[in-house]
mmCIF file with all atom_site columns, C-alpha atoms in Angstrom:
data_model
loop_
_atom_site.group_PDB
_atom_site.id
_atom_site.type_symbol
_atom_site.label_atom_id
_atom_site.label_alt_id
_atom_site.label_comp_id
_atom_site.label_asym_id
_atom_site.label_entity_id
_atom_site.label_seq_id
_atom_site.pdbx_PDB_ins_code
_atom_site.Cartn_x
_atom_site.Cartn_y
_atom_site.Cartn_z
_atom_site.occupancy
_atom_site.B_iso_or_equiv
_atom_site.pdbx_formal_charge
_atom_site.auth_seq_id
_atom_site.auth_comp_id
_atom_site.auth_asym_id
_atom_site.auth_atom_id
_atom_site.pdbx_PDB_model_num
ATOM 1  C CA . MET A 1 1  ? -29.873 28.976 -4.745  1.00 0.00 ? 120 MET A CA 1
ATOM 2  C CA . THR A 1 2  ? -26.776 26.794 -4.329  1.00 0.00 ? 121 THR A CA 1
ATOM 3  C CA . TYR A 1 3  ? -26.430 23.517 -6.151  1.00 0.00 ? 122 TYR A CA 1
ATOM 4  C CA . ILE A 1 4  ? -24.138 20.795 -4.841  1.00 0.00 ? 123 ILE A CA 1
ATOM 5  C CA . LYS A 1 5  ? -22.133 19.238 -7.664  1.00 0.00 ? 124 LYS A CA 1
ATOM 6  C CA . TYR A 1 6  ? -20.078 16.730 -5.679  1.00 0.00 ? 125 TYR A CA 1
ATOM 7  C CA . SER A 1 7  ? -20.738 14.218 -2.945  1.00 0.00 ? 126 SER A CA 1
ATOM 8  C CA . PRO A 1 8  ? -19.806 14.869 0.696   1.00 0.00 ? 127 PRO A CA 1
ATOM 9  C CA . ALA A 1 9  ? -17.071 12.222 0.412   1.00 0.00 ? 128 ALA A CA 1
ATOM 10 C CA . PHE A 1 10 ? -15.395 14.264 -2.328  1.00 0.00 ? 129 PHE A CA 1
ATOM 11 C CA . ALA A 1 11 ? -15.586 17.353 -0.124  1.00 0.00 ? 130 ALA A CA 1
ATOM 12 C CA . LEU A 1 12 ? -13.821 15.515 2.707   1.00 0.00 ? 131 LEU A CA 1
ATOM 13 C CA . VAL A 1 13 ? -11.011 14.295 0.449   1.00 0.00 ? 132 VAL A CA 1
ATOM 14 C CA . PHE A 1 14 ? -10.600 17.572 -1.398  1.00 0.00 ? 133 PHE A CA 1
ATOM 15 C CA . GLY A 1 15 ? -10.793 19.555 1.847   1.00 0.00 ? 134 GLY A CA 1
ATOM 16 C CA . MET A 1 16 ? -7.388  18.232 2.876   1.00 0.00 ? 135 MET A CA 1
ATOM 17 C CA . PHE A 1 17 ? -5.830  19.722 -0.245  1.00 0.00 ? 136 PHE A CA 1
ATOM 18 C CA . SER A 1 18 ? -7.642  23.057 -0.057  1.00 0.00 ? 137 SER A CA 1
ATOM 19 C CA . ASN A 1 19 ? -6.053  23.926 3.288   1.00 0.00 ? 138 ASN A CA 1
ATOM 20 C CA . MET A 1 20 ? -2.522  23.485 1.939   1.00 0.00 ? 139 MET A CA 1
ATOM 21 C CA . PRO A 1 21 ? -0.519  26.166 0.124   1.00 0.00 ? 140 PRO A CA 1
ATOM 22 C CA . ASP A 1 22 ? -1.648  26.363 -3.510  1.00 0.00 ? 141 ASP A CA 1
ATOM 23 C CA . LEU A 1 23 ? 1.415   24.845 -5.165  1.00 0.00 ? 142 LEU A CA 1
ATOM 24 C CA . LEU A 1 24 ? 1.697   21.966 -2.688  1.00 0.00 ? 143 LEU A CA 1
ATOM 25 C CA . GLY A 1 25 ? -2.030  21.180 -2.735  1.00 0.00 ? 144 GLY A CA 1
ATOM 26 C CA . LEU A 1 26 ? -2.237  21.268 -6.525  1.00 0.00 ? 145 LEU A CA 1
ATOM 27 C CA . THR A 1 27 ? 0.842   19.083 -6.900  1.00 0.00 ? 146 THR A CA 1
ATOM 28 C CA . LEU A 1 28 ? -0.432  16.486 -4.421  1.00 0.00 ? 147 LEU A CA 1
ATOM 29 C CA . TRP A 1 29 ? -3.897  16.523 -6.024  1.00 0.00 ? 148 TRP A CA 1
ATOM 30 C CA . ASN A 1 30 ? -2.351  15.805 -9.441  1.00 0.00 ? 149 ASN A CA 1
ATOM 31 C CA . VAL A 1 31 ? -0.176  13.038 -7.974  1.00 0.00 ? 150 VAL A CA 1
ATOM 32 C CA . LEU A 1 32 ? -3.260  11.477 -6.368  1.00 0.00 ? 151 LEU A CA 1
ATOM 33 C CA . ASN A 1 33 ? -5.077  11.548 -9.719  1.00 0.00 ? 152 ASN A CA 1
ATOM 34 C CA . ILE A 1 34 ? -2.117  9.946  -11.498 1.00 0.00 ? 153 ILE A CA 1
ATOM 35 C CA . LEU A 1 35 ? -1.745  7.231  -8.849  1.00 0.00 ? 154 LEU A CA 1
ATOM 36 C CA . PHE A 1 36 ? -5.444  6.422  -9.036  1.00 0.00 ? 155 PHE A CA 1
ATOM 37 C CA . LEU A 1 37 ? -5.275  6.052  -12.813 1.00 0.00 ? 156 LEU A CA 1
ATOM 38 C CA . LEU A 1 38 ? -2.193  3.821  -12.548 1.00 0.00 ? 157 LEU A CA 1
ATOM 39 C CA . TRP A 1 39 ? -3.903  1.686  -9.916  1.00 0.00 ? 158 TRP A CA 1
ATOM 40 C CA . VAL A 1 40 ? -6.903  1.224  -12.191 1.00 0.00 ? 159 VAL A CA 1
ATOM 41 C CA . LEU A 1 41 ? -4.729  0.328  -15.167 1.00 0.00 ? 160 LEU A CA 1
ATOM 42 C CA . LEU A 1 42 ? -2.462  -2.076 -13.288 1.00 0.00 ? 161 LEU A CA 1
ATOM 43 C CA . TYR A 1 43 ? -4.878  -3.869 -10.988 1.00 0.00 ? 162 TYR A CA 1
ATOM 44 C CA . GLN A 1 44 ? -8.381  -3.376 -12.360 1.00 0.00 ? 163 GLN A CA 1
ATOM 45 C CA . GLY A 1 45 ? -7.773  -3.025 -16.097 1.00 0.00 ? 164 GLY A CA 1
ATOM 46 C CA . ALA A 1 46 ? -7.516  -5.419 -18.976 1.00 0.00 ? 165 ALA A CA 1
ATOM 47 C CA . PRO A 1 47 ? -4.889  -8.187 -18.862 1.00 0.00 ? 166 PRO A CA 1
ATOM 48 C CA . GLY A 1 48 ? -1.745  -8.414 -20.968 1.00 0.00 ? 167 GLY A CA 1
ATOM 49 C CA . ARG A 1 49 ? -1.288  -6.501 -24.194 1.00 0.00 ? 168 ARG A CA 1
ATOM 50 C CA . LYS A 1 50 ? -4.641  -4.750 -23.888 1.00 0.00 ? 169 LYS A CA 1
ATOM 51 C CA . LYS A 1 51 ? -3.100  -2.559 -21.178 1.00 0.00 ? 170 LYS A CA 1
ATOM 52 C CA . GLN A 1 52 ? -0.681  -1.146 -23.746 1.00 0.00 ? 171 GLN A CA 1
ATOM 53 C CA . GLY A 1 53 ? -3.574  -0.229 -25.989 1.00 0.00 ? 172 GLY A CA 1
ATOM 54 C CA . CYS A 1 54 ? -5.372  1.451  -23.118 1.00 0.00 ? 173 CYS A CA 1
ATOM 55 C CA . CYS A 1 55 ? -2.311  3.561  -22.353 1.00 0.00 ? 174 CYS A CA 1
ATOM 56 C CA . CYS A 1 56 ? -2.463  5.017  -25.876 1.00 0.00 ? 175 CYS A CA 1
ATOM 57 C CA . PHE A 1 57 ? -5.827  6.515  -24.956 1.00 0.00 ? 176 PHE A CA 1
ATOM 58 C CA . TYR A 1 58 ? -5.111  7.471  -21.344 1.00 0.00 ? 177 TYR A CA 1
ATOM 59 C CA . ASP A 1 59 ? -1.672  9.063  -21.709 1.00 0.00 ? 178 ASP A CA 1
ATOM 60 C CA . PRO A 1 60 ? -2.728  12.149 -23.714 1.00 0.00 ? 179 PRO A CA 1
ATOM 61 C CA . GLU A 1 61 ? -5.625  12.784 -21.350 1.00 0.00 ? 180 GLU A CA 1
ATOM 62 C CA . LEU A 1 62 ? -3.345  12.396 -18.338 1.00 0.00 ? 181 LEU A CA 1
ATOM 63 C CA . VAL A 1 63 ? -0.917  14.955 -19.735 1.00 0.00 ? 182 VAL A CA 1
ATOM 64 C CA . LEU A 1 64 ? -3.701  17.410 -20.572 1.00 0.00 ? 183 LEU A CA 1
ATOM 65 C CA . THR A 1 65 ? -5.301  17.034 -17.159 1.00 0.00 ? 184 THR A CA 1
ATOM 66 C CA . THR A 1 66 ? -2.130  17.671 -15.226 1.00 0.00 ? 185 THR A CA 1
ATOM 67 C CA . GLN A 1 67 ? -1.013  20.557 -17.442 1.00 0.00 ? 186 GLN A CA 1
ATOM 68 C CA . HIS A 1 68 ? -4.348  22.354 -17.313 1.00 0.00 ? 187 HIS A CA 1
ATOM 69 C CA . ALA A 1 69 ? -5.037  21.891 -13.612 1.00 0.00 ? 188 ALA A CA 1
ATOM 70 C CA . GLN A 1 70 ? -6.422  24.929 -11.848 1.00 0.00 ? 189 GLN A CA 1
ATOM 71 C CA . SER A 1 71 ? -6.882  26.037 -8.304  1.00 0.00 ? 190 SER A CA 1
ATOM 72 C CA . MET A 1 72 ? -9.811  28.199 -7.311  1.00 0.00 ? 191 MET A CA 1
ATOM 73 C CA . PRO A 1 73 ? -9.144  31.198 -5.047  1.00 0.00 ? 192 PRO A CA 1
#
């Protein structure tokens, strides 16, 4: 039996990257993740100095996520 872990919208977005060569698709996927996080921090996050405090928590996770990214064959 197959279980679906993600929504169909995720499959549509991720499908664009899966048809690219591995290095290009992985690089663009990581850039998209970084841009989304920056958008959240800059436009949807806390005002003023609280943003600096948030970056202390997000930066290590951002580095770990991009360094440990994988592509499935």
